Amino acid sequence: FLEANVIGTINLLNASLEANIQKFHHISTDEVYGSLEYEDTDLFKETTPYDPRNPYSASKAASDYFVTSWNNTYGLPYIITNCSNNYGPHQHVEKLIPLVVNNALSDEITYMHGGGRQIRDWLHVHDHCRALVMIDEAQIVNEKYNIGGSCEMRNLDVTKMILNYMKKPYDLIGISHDRPGIDKRYGMDHSKITTDLGWEPNIDFELGIKDTVRWYLNRLT
């Protein structure tokens, strides 16, 4: 994480200065804000103080700060976008949705940290990309936007949706101990980008997850 997210970002920032680019767009994560409690009503805003709670999110938070410091020190124009959990085609099999599909095809158990009770905000990759294009076309610089899916769901419930669609039993869900540093809940307030640019997530999660599962099935079977 240190090499990829911190050193890698610094290398890209320096290369951007040398190439005199017009804007450095840094895609970050909701994890830099820390963890919400299950009962919290306030979601992560762009003004929410950073509170990274594991090595990955700490490295992402550091990279965010390096981007803004390169602007302040060297005048490099930037955009930072913090997105929620992406899903959709082409995702690496280590991620939850393709992992569950792959395991279910072989009738293998997917073991979920703490039973999968953690809540994540799910954002279809096409909605995410549409937001990035809109920001670019608006020629906005030196700003920060949250990009969320307005779709908070437990990992367990997402897994059950996949198994239902594949007509597989729930006994393919196993329970493992919580991963150290795992966060309870992420929830994103995307009202800033909605107000500024009119962007909203358009893809319904139930339809999006079915299309995503079909995409993997067509390539794994």
Coordinates of N, CA and C in Angstrom, one line a residue:
F1 N 0.8 -1.2 0.0 CA 0.0 0.0 0.0 C 0.9 1.3 0.0
L2 N 1.9 1.2 0.8 CA 2.8 2.4 0.8 C 3.5 2.6 -0.5
E3 N 4.0 1.6 -1.1 CA 4.6 1.7 -2.4 C 3.7 2.2 -3.5
A4 N 2.5 1.6 -3.6 CA 1.5 1.9 -4.7 C 0.8 3.2 -4.4
N5 N 0.3 3.4 -3.2 CA -0.6 4.5 -3.0 C 0.2 5.8 -2.6
V6 N 1.3 5.7 -2.0 CA 2.0 6.9 -1.6 C 3.2 7.2 -2.5
I7 N 4.1 6.3 -2.6 CA 5.3 6.5 -3.5 C 4.8 6.6 -5.0
G8 N 3.8 5.7 -5.4 CA 3.3 5.7 -6.7 C 2.6 7.1 -7.0
T9 N 1.8 7.6 -6.1 CA 1.2 8.9 -6.3 C 2.2 10.0 -6.4
I10 N 3.2 10.0 -5.6 CA 4.3 11.0 -5.7 C 5.0 10.9 -7.0
N11 N 5.3 9.7 -7.5 CA 5.9 9.6 -8.8 C 5.1 10.2 -9.9
L12 N 3.7 9.9 -9.8 CA 2.8 10.5 -10.8 C 2.7 12.0 -10.7
L13 N 2.7 12.5 -9.5 CA 2.7 14.0 -9.3 C 3.9 14.7 -9.9
N14 N 5.1 14.1 -9.6 CA 6.3 14.7 -10.2 C 6.3 14.6 -11.7
A15 N 5.9 13.4 -12.3 CA 5.8 13.3 -13.7 C 4.8 14.3 -14.3
S16 N 3.8 14.6 -13.6 CA 2.8 15.5 -14.1 C 3.3 16.9 -14.1
L17 N 4.2 17.3 -13.2 CA 4.8 18.6 -13.2 C 5.8 18.7 -14.4
E18 N 6.5 17.7 -14.6 CA 7.5 17.7 -15.7 C 6.8 17.8 -17.1
A19 N 5.6 17.1 -17.1 CA 4.8 17.1 -18.4 C 3.9 18.3 -18.5
N20 N 3.9 19.1 -17.5 CA 3.0 20.3 -17.5 C 1.6 20.0 -17.8
I21 N 1.0 19.0 -17.1 CA -0.4 18.6 -17.4 C -1.3 19.7 -16.9
Q22 N -2.5 19.7 -17.5 CA -3.5 20.7 -17.1 C -4.2 20.4 -15.8
K23 N -4.3 19.1 -15.5 CA -5.1 18.7 -14.2 C -4.7 17.3 -13.8
F24 N -4.5 17.1 -12.5 CA -4.2 15.8 -12.0 C -5.5 15.3 -11.3
H25 N -6.1 14.3 -11.8 CA -7.3 13.7 -11.2 C -7.0 12.5 -10.4
H26 N -7.2 12.7 -9.1 CA -6.8 11.6 -8.1 C -8.1 11.0 -7.6
I27 N -8.2 9.6 -7.9 CA -9.4 8.9 -7.5 C -9.1 8.2 -6.1
S28 N -9.8 8.6 -5.1 CA -9.6 8.1 -3.8 C -10.8 7.3 -3.3
T29 N -10.9 7.1 -2.0 CA -11.9 6.1 -1.5 C -12.7 6.7 -0.3
D30 N -13.8 6.2 0.0 CA -14.6 6.6 1.1 C -13.9 6.1 2.4
E31 N -13.0 5.2 2.3 CA -12.3 4.6 3.5 C -11.5 5.6 4.3
V32 N -11.1 6.7 3.6 CA -10.2 7.7 4.3 C -11.0 8.4 5.5
Y33 N -12.3 8.3 5.4 CA -13.1 9.0 6.4 C -13.3 8.2 7.7
G34 N -12.9 6.9 7.6 CA -13.0 6.0 8.8 C -14.3 5.2 8.7
S35 N -15.0 5.0 9.8 CA -16.1 4.1 9.9 C -17.3 4.8 10.5
L36 N -18.5 4.6 9.9 CA -19.7 5.1 10.5 C -20.2 4.0 11.5
E37 N -21.0 4.4 12.5 CA -21.7 3.4 13.3 C -23.0 3.0 12.5
Y38 N -23.5 1.9 12.8 CA -24.7 1.4 12.1 C -25.8 2.3 12.2
E39 N -26.0 3.0 13.4 CA -27.1 3.8 13.6 C -26.9 5.3 13.2
D40 N -25.7 5.7 12.7 CA -25.5 7.0 12.4 C -26.4 7.5 11.3
T41 N -26.8 8.8 11.4 CA -27.7 9.4 10.3 C -26.9 10.3 9.4
D42 N -25.8 10.8 9.9 CA -24.9 11.7 9.0 C -24.0 10.9 8.2
L43 N -23.9 11.1 6.9 CA -23.1 10.4 6.0 C -21.7 11.1 5.8
F44 N -20.8 10.5 5.2 CA -19.5 11.1 4.9 C -19.7 12.3 3.9
K45 N -19.3 13.5 4.3 CA -19.3 14.6 3.4 C -17.8 15.0 3.0
E46 N -17.7 15.8 2.0 CA -16.3 16.3 1.7 C -15.6 16.9 2.8
T47 N -16.3 17.5 3.8 CA -15.8 18.2 4.9 C -15.6 17.3 6.1
T48 N -15.9 16.0 6.0 CA -15.8 15.0 7.1 C -14.3 14.9 7.4
P49 N -13.8 15.0 8.6 CA -12.4 14.9 9.0 C -11.9 13.4 8.6
Y50 N -10.7 13.4 8.1 CA -10.1 12.1 7.8 C -9.9 11.3 9.1
D51 N -10.2 10.0 9.1 CA -9.9 9.1 10.2 C -9.6 7.7 9.7
P52 N -8.6 7.5 8.9 CA -8.3 6.2 8.4 C -7.9 5.2 9.6
R53 N -8.4 4.0 9.4 CA -8.4 3.0 10.5 C -7.6 1.8 10.2
N54 N -7.0 1.7 9.0 CA -6.3 0.5 8.6 C -5.1 0.9 7.7
P55 N -4.1 0.1 7.4 CA -3.0 0.5 6.6 C -3.4 1.0 5.2
Y56 N -4.4 0.3 4.6 CA -4.8 0.7 3.2 C -5.4 2.1 3.3
S57 N -6.4 2.4 4.1 CA -7.0 3.7 4.1 C -6.0 4.8 4.6
A58 N -5.1 4.4 5.4 CA -4.0 5.4 5.8 C -3.2 5.8 4.6
S59 N -2.9 4.8 3.8 CA -2.0 5.1 2.6 C -2.8 6.0 1.6
K60 N -4.1 5.7 1.5 CA -5.0 6.5 0.6 C -5.1 7.9 1.1
A61 N -5.3 8.1 2.4 CA -5.4 9.4 3.0 C -4.1 10.2 2.8
A62 N -3.0 9.5 3.0 CA -1.7 10.2 2.7 C -1.6 10.6 1.3
S63 N -2.0 9.8 0.3 CA -1.9 10.2 -1.1 C -2.8 11.4 -1.4
D64 N -4.0 11.5 -0.7 CA -4.9 12.6 -0.9 C -4.1 13.9 -0.5
Y65 N -3.5 13.8 0.7 CA -2.8 15.0 1.2 C -1.6 15.4 0.3
F66 N -0.9 14.4 -0.3 CA 0.2 14.7 -1.2 C -0.3 15.5 -2.4
V67 N -1.5 15.1 -2.9 CA -2.0 15.8 -4.1 C -2.3 17.2 -3.8
T68 N -3.0 17.5 -2.6 CA -3.3 18.9 -2.3 C -2.0 19.7 -2.0
S69 N -1.0 19.0 -1.4 CA 0.3 19.7 -1.1 C 1.1 20.0 -2.3
W70 N 1.0 19.2 -3.4 CA 1.6 19.5 -4.7 C 1.0 20.7 -5.3
N71 N -0.3 20.9 -5.1 CA -1.0 22.1 -5.6 C -0.6 23.3 -4.8
N72 N -0.5 23.2 -3.5 CA -0.1 24.3 -2.7 C 1.3 24.7 -2.9
T73 N 2.2 23.7 -3.1 CA 3.7 24.0 -3.2 C 4.1 24.3 -4.6
Y74 N 3.6 23.5 -5.6 CA 4.1 23.6 -6.9 C 3.0 24.2 -7.9
G75 N 1.8 24.4 -7.4 CA 0.8 24.9 -8.3 C 0.1 23.9 -9.3
L76 N 0.2 22.6 -9.0 CA -0.3 21.6 -9.8 C -1.9 21.6 -9.6
P77 N -2.6 21.9 -10.7 CA -4.1 21.8 -10.6 C -4.6 20.3 -10.3
Y78 N -5.6 20.2 -9.5 CA -6.0 18.8 -9.2 C -7.5 18.7 -9.0
I79 N -8.0 17.5 -9.1 CA -9.3 17.1 -8.6 C -9.2 15.8 -7.8
I80 N -9.8 15.8 -6.6 CA -9.9 14.5 -5.8 C -11.3 14.1 -5.8
T81 N -11.5 12.8 -6.1 CA -12.9 12.2 -6.0 C -12.7 11.0 -5.1
N82 N -13.6 11.0 -4.1 CA -13.7 9.8 -3.2 C -14.9 9.0 -3.5
C83 N -14.7 7.8 -3.9 CA -15.9 7.0 -4.4 C -16.1 5.9 -3.3
S84 N -17.4 5.4 -3.4 CA -17.7 4.2 -2.6 C -17.4 2.9 -3.3
N85 N -17.9 1.8 -2.8 CA -17.6 0.5 -3.3 C -18.1 0.3 -4.8
N86 N -17.1 0.2 -5.7 CA -17.5 0.0 -7.1 C -17.8 -1.5 -7.3
Y87 N -18.8 -1.7 -8.3 CA -19.0 -3.1 -8.7 C -19.4 -3.0 -10.2
G88 N -19.3 -4.1 -10.9 CA -19.6 -4.2 -12.3 C -18.6 -5.1 -13.0
P89 N -18.6 -5.2 -14.3 CA -17.8 -6.1 -15.1 C -16.3 -5.8 -15.0
H90 N -15.5 -6.8 -15.2 CA -14.0 -6.7 -15.3 C -13.3 -6.5 -13.9
Q91 N -14.1 -6.7 -12.8 CA -13.5 -6.5 -11.5 C -12.6 -7.7 -11.1
H92 N -11.6 -7.5 -10.4 CA -10.7 -8.6 -10.0 C -11.4 -9.6 -9.2
V93 N -11.1 -10.9 -9.3 CA -11.8 -11.9 -8.6 C -11.6 -11.9 -7.1
E94 N -10.7 -11.1 -6.6 CA -10.5 -11.0 -5.2 C -11.7 -10.2 -4.5
K95 N -12.4 -9.4 -5.3 CA -13.5 -8.6 -4.8 C -14.7 -9.4 -4.5
L96 N -15.6 -8.9 -3.7 CA -16.7 -9.7 -3.1 C -17.6 -10.3 -4.2
I97 N -18.1 -9.5 -5.1 CA -19.1 -10.0 -6.1 C -18.5 -11.1 -7.0
P98 N -17.4 -10.8 -7.7 CA -16.8 -11.9 -8.5 C -16.3 -13.1 -7.7
L99 N -15.9 -12.9 -6.5 CA -15.5 -14.0 -5.6 C -16.6 -14.9 -5.3
V100 N -17.8 -14.3 -5.0 CA -18.9 -15.1 -4.6 C -19.4 -15.9 -5.9
V101 N -19.4 -15.2 -7.0 CA -19.9 -15.9 -8.3 C -18.9 -17.1 -8.6
N102 N -17.6 -16.8 -8.5 CA -16.6 -17.9 -8.8 C -16.7 -19.0 -7.9
N103 N -16.9 -18.7 -6.6 CA -17.0 -19.8 -5.6 C -18.3 -20.6 -5.8
A104 N -19.4 -19.9 -6.0 CA -20.7 -20.6 -6.1 C -20.7 -21.5 -7.3
L105 N -20.0 -21.1 -8.4 CA -20.0 -22.0 -9.6 C -19.3 -23.4 -9.2
S106 N -18.4 -23.3 -8.3 CA -17.7 -24.6 -7.9 C -18.3 -25.1 -6.6
D107 N -19.5 -24.6 -6.2 CA -20.1 -25.0 -4.9 C -19.1 -24.9 -3.7
E108 N -18.3 -23.9 -3.7 CA -17.4 -23.6 -2.7 C -17.9 -22.5 -1.8
I109 N -17.6 -22.6 -0.5 CA -18.1 -21.6 0.5 C -17.3 -20.3 0.4
T110 N -18.0 -19.2 0.5 CA -17.4 -17.9 0.6 C -17.4 -17.5 2.1
Y111 N -16.3 -17.4 2.7 CA -16.2 -17.0 4.1 C -16.2 -15.5 4.2
M112 N -17.1 -15.0 5.1 CA -17.3 -13.6 5.3 C -16.8 -13.2 6.6
H113 N -16.1 -12.1 6.7 CA -15.6 -11.6 7.9 C -16.8 -11.2 8.8
G114 N -16.8 -11.8 10.0 CA -17.8 -11.4 11.0 C -19.2 -11.7 10.5
G115 N -19.4 -12.6 9.5 CA -20.7 -13.0 9.0 C -21.2 -12.0 8.0
G116 N -20.4 -11.1 7.5 CA -20.8 -10.2 6.5 C -21.8 -9.1 6.9
R117 N -21.7 -8.7 8.1 CA -22.7 -7.7 8.6 C -22.2 -6.3 8.3
Q118 N -21.0 -6.1 7.7 CA -20.6 -4.8 7.4 C -21.4 -4.2 6.3
I119 N -21.6 -2.9 6.4 CA -22.4 -2.1 5.4 C -21.5 -1.3 4.5
R120 N -21.8 -1.5 3.2 CA -21.0 -0.7 2.2 C -22.0 0.0 1.2
D121 N -21.5 1.1 0.7 CA -22.3 1.9 -0.3 C -21.9 1.5 -1.7
W122 N -22.8 0.9 -2.4 CA -22.4 0.3 -3.7 C -22.7 1.2 -4.9
L123 N -21.7 1.3 -5.7 CA -21.7 2.3 -6.9 C -21.3 1.5 -8.1
H124 N -22.2 1.5 -9.1 CA -21.9 0.8 -10.4 C -20.8 1.6 -11.1
V125 N -19.8 0.8 -11.7 CA -18.7 1.4 -12.3 C -19.1 2.4 -13.4
H126 N -20.2 2.1 -14.1 CA -20.6 3.0 -15.2 C -21.1 4.3 -14.7
D127 N -21.8 4.3 -13.5 CA -22.2 5.6 -12.9 C -21.0 6.3 -12.4
H128 N -20.0 5.6 -11.9 CA -18.7 6.3 -11.4 C -18.0 6.9 -12.6
C129 N -17.9 6.2 -13.7 CA -17.2 6.8 -14.9 C -18.0 8.0 -15.4
R130 N -19.3 7.9 -15.4 CA -20.1 9.1 -15.9 C -19.8 10.3 -15.0
A131 N -19.6 10.1 -13.7 CA -19.3 11.2 -12.9 C -18.0 11.8 -13.2
L132 N -17.0 11.0 -13.4 CA -15.6 11.4 -13.8 C -15.6 12.2 -15.1
V133 N -16.4 11.8 -16.1 CA -16.5 12.5 -17.3 C -17.1 13.9 -17.1
M134 N -18.2 13.9 -16.3 CA -18.9 15.2 -16.1 C -18.0 16.2 -15.4
I135 N -17.2 15.7 -14.5 CA -16.3 16.6 -13.8 C -15.2 17.2 -14.8
D136 N -14.7 16.3 -15.6 CA -13.7 16.7 -16.6 C -14.3 17.7 -17.6
E137 N -15.5 17.4 -18.1 CA -16.1 18.3 -19.1 C -16.4 19.6 -18.5
A138 N -16.7 19.7 -17.2 CA -17.0 21.0 -16.5 C -15.7 21.8 -16.3
Q139 N -14.6 21.2 -16.6 CA -13.3 21.9 -16.4 C -13.1 22.4 -15.0
I140 N -13.5 21.6 -14.0 CA -13.4 22.0 -12.6 C -12.0 21.6 -12.1
V141 N -11.3 22.5 -11.4 CA -10.0 22.2 -10.8 C -10.0 22.6 -9.4
N142 N -9.0 22.0 -8.6 CA -8.8 22.3 -7.2 C -10.0 22.1 -6.4
E143 N -10.7 21.0 -6.6 CA -12.0 20.7 -5.9 C -12.0 19.2 -5.5
K144 N -12.9 18.9 -4.6 CA -13.0 17.5 -4.1 C -14.5 17.2 -4.1
Y145 N -14.8 15.9 -4.6 CA -16.2 15.5 -4.7 C -16.3 14.0 -4.1
N146 N -17.3 13.8 -3.4 CA -17.7 12.4 -3.0 C -18.6 11.9 -4.1
I147 N -18.4 10.6 -4.5 CA -19.2 9.9 -5.5 C -19.7 8.7 -4.9
G148 N -21.0 8.7 -4.5 CA -21.6 7.5 -3.8 C -22.8 7.0 -4.6
G149 N -23.2 5.8 -4.3 CA -24.2 5.1 -5.0 C -25.6 5.2 -4.4
S150 N -25.7 5.8 -3.2 CA -27.0 5.8 -2.5 C -27.6 4.4 -2.4
C151 N -26.7 3.5 -2.1 CA -27.1 2.1 -2.0 C -26.3 1.4 -0.9
E152 N -26.7 1.6 0.4 CA -26.1 1.0 1.5 C -26.7 -0.4 1.7
M153 N -25.8 -1.4 1.7 CA -26.2 -2.8 1.9 C -25.2 -3.6 2.6
R154 N -25.7 -4.5 3.4 CA -24.7 -5.4 4.1 C -24.1 -6.4 3.1
N155 N -22.8 -6.7 3.3 CA -22.1 -7.6 2.5 C -22.9 -9.0 2.4
L156 N -23.4 -9.4 3.5 CA -24.2 -10.6 3.6 C -25.4 -10.6 2.6
D157 N -26.1 -9.5 2.6 CA -27.3 -9.4 1.8 C -26.9 -9.3 0.3
V158 N -25.8 -8.7 0.0 CA -25.3 -8.7 -1.4 C -25.0 -10.1 -1.8
T159 N -24.4 -10.9 -1.0 CA -24.0 -12.3 -1.3 C -25.3 -13.1 -1.5
K160 N -26.3 -12.9 -0.6 CA -27.5 -13.7 -0.8 C -28.2 -13.3 -2.1
M161 N -28.2 -12.1 -2.5 CA -28.8 -11.7 -3.8 C -28.1 -12.5 -5.0
I162 N -26.8 -12.6 -4.9 CA -26.0 -13.3 -5.9 C -26.4 -14.8 -5.9
L163 N -26.4 -15.4 -4.7 CA -26.8 -16.8 -4.6 C -28.2 -17.1 -5.1
N164 N -29.1 -16.2 -4.8 CA -30.5 -16.3 -5.3 C -30.5 -16.3 -6.8
Y165 N -29.8 -15.4 -7.4 CA -29.8 -15.3 -8.8 C -29.2 -16.5 -9.5
M166 N -28.2 -17.1 -8.8 CA -27.6 -18.3 -9.3 C -28.2 -19.6 -8.9
K167 N -29.3 -19.4 -8.1 CA -30.1 -20.6 -7.6 C -29.1 -21.5 -6.8
K168 N -28.4 -20.9 -5.9 CA -27.4 -21.6 -5.1 C -27.9 -21.5 -3.6
P169 N -27.6 -22.4 -2.7 CA -28.1 -22.4 -1.3 C -27.2 -21.4 -0.5
Y170 N -27.8 -21.0 0.6 CA -27.1 -20.1 1.5 C -26.1 -20.8 2.3
D171 N -26.1 -22.1 2.3 CA -25.0 -22.8 3.1 C -23.6 -22.7 2.4
L172 N -23.6 -21.9 1.3 CA -22.3 -21.6 0.6 C -21.7 -20.3 1.3
I173 N -22.4 -19.8 2.3 CA -21.9 -18.6 3.1 C -21.3 -19.1 4.4
G174 N -20.0 -18.8 4.6 CA -19.4 -19.2 5.8 C -19.0 -18.0 6.6
I175 N -18.7 -18.2 7.9 CA -18.4 -17.1 8.8 C -16.9 -17.2 9.2
S176 N -16.2 -16.1 9.1 CA -14.8 -16.1 9.6 C -14.7 -15.0 10.6
H177 N -13.6 -14.9 11.3 CA -13.4 -13.9 12.3 C -13.2 -12.5 11.5
D178 N -13.6 -11.4 12.2 CA -13.4 -10.1 11.7 C -11.9 -9.9 11.3
R179 N -11.7 -9.3 10.1 CA -10.4 -8.9 9.7 C -9.9 -7.8 10.6
P180 N -8.7 -7.8 11.0 CA -8.2 -6.6 11.8 C -8.3 -5.3 11.1
G181 N -8.9 -4.3 11.8 CA -9.0 -3.0 11.2 C -10.2 -2.8 10.3
I182 N -11.1 -3.8 10.2 CA -12.3 -3.7 9.3 C -13.2 -2.7 9.8
D183 N -13.8 -1.9 8.9 CA -14.8 -0.9 9.3 C -16.2 -1.4 9.2
K184 N -17.0 -0.8 10.1 CA -18.4 -1.3 10.2 C -19.2 -0.9 9.0
R185 N -19.2 0.4 8.6 CA -20.1 1.0 7.7 C -19.5 2.2 7.0
Y186 N -19.8 2.2 5.6 CA -19.4 3.4 4.8 C -20.8 3.9 4.2
G187 N -20.9 5.2 4.3 CA -22.1 5.8 3.6 C -21.7 7.2 3.1
M188 N -22.0 7.5 1.8 CA -21.5 8.7 1.2 C -22.6 9.7 0.9
D189 N -22.4 10.9 1.2 CA -23.2 12.0 0.8 C -22.7 12.6 -0.5
H190 N -23.4 12.4 -1.6 CA -22.9 12.9 -2.8 C -23.7 14.2 -3.3
S191 N -24.3 14.9 -2.3 CA -25.1 16.1 -2.6 C -24.3 17.2 -3.3
K192 N -23.0 17.3 -3.0 CA -22.2 18.4 -3.6 C -22.1 18.2 -5.2
I193 N -21.8 17.0 -5.6 CA -21.7 16.8 -7.1 C -23.0 16.8 -7.7
T194 N -24.1 16.4 -7.0 CA -25.4 16.5 -7.5 C -25.9 17.9 -7.7
T195 N -25.5 18.8 -6.7 CA -25.9 20.2 -6.8 C -25.1 20.9 -7.9
D196 N -23.8 20.6 -7.9 CA -22.9 21.3 -8.8 C -23.1 20.9 -10.3
L197 N -23.3 19.6 -10.5 CA -23.2 19.1 -11.9 C -24.5 18.3 -12.3
G198 N -25.4 18.1 -11.3 CA -26.6 17.3 -11.7 C -26.4 15.8 -11.7
W199 N -25.2 15.3 -11.3 CA -25.0 13.9 -11.3 C -25.7 13.2 -10.2
E200 N -26.3 12.0 -10.6 CA -26.8 11.1 -9.6 C -26.6 9.7 -10.1
P201 N -26.5 8.7 -9.2 CA -26.4 7.3 -9.6 C -27.7 6.9 -10.3
N202 N -27.6 6.3 -11.5 CA -28.8 5.9 -12.2 C -29.1 4.4 -12.3
I203 N -28.1 3.6 -12.0 CA -28.3 2.2 -12.2 C -28.8 1.5 -10.9
D204 N -30.0 1.0 -11.0 CA -30.6 0.3 -9.8 C -29.8 -0.9 -9.5
F205 N -29.5 -1.1 -8.2 CA -28.6 -2.1 -7.7 C -29.1 -3.5 -8.1
E206 N -30.4 -3.8 -7.9 CA -30.9 -5.1 -8.3 C -30.7 -5.5 -9.7
L207 N -30.9 -4.5 -10.6 CA -30.6 -4.7 -12.0 C -29.1 -4.8 -12.3
G208 N -28.4 -3.9 -11.6 CA -26.9 -3.8 -11.8 C -26.2 -5.1 -11.4
I209 N -26.7 -5.7 -10.3 CA -26.0 -6.9 -9.8 C -26.4 -8.1 -10.7
K210 N -27.6 -8.1 -11.2 CA -27.9 -9.2 -12.1 C -27.1 -9.1 -13.4
D211 N -27.0 -8.0 -14.0 CA -26.2 -7.8 -15.2 C -24.7 -8.2 -14.9
T212 N -24.2 -7.8 -13.7 CA -22.8 -8.1 -13.4 C -22.6 -9.6 -13.2
V213 N -23.5 -10.2 -12.5 CA -23.4 -11.7 -12.4 C -23.4 -12.4 -13.7
R214 N -24.4 -11.9 -14.6 CA -24.4 -12.5 -15.9 C -23.1 -12.4 -16.7
W215 N -22.5 -11.2 -16.6 CA -21.3 -10.9 -17.2 C -20.2 -11.9 -16.8
Y216 N -20.1 -12.2 -15.5 CA -19.1 -13.1 -15.0 C -19.4 -14.6 -15.4
L217 N -20.7 -14.9 -15.4 CA -21.1 -16.3 -15.7 C -20.8 -16.5 -17.2
N218 N -21.0 -15.5 -18.0 CA -20.7 -15.7 -19.5 C -19.2 -16.0 -19.7
R219 N -18.3 -15.6 -18.8 CA -16.9 -15.7 -19.0 C -16.3 -16.8 -18.2
L220 N -17.0 -17.3 -17.2 CA -16.5 -18.3 -16.3 C -17.1 -19.7 -16.6
T221 N -18.1 -19.8 -17.4 CA -18.8 -21.0 -17.7 C -18.6 -21.4 -19.2

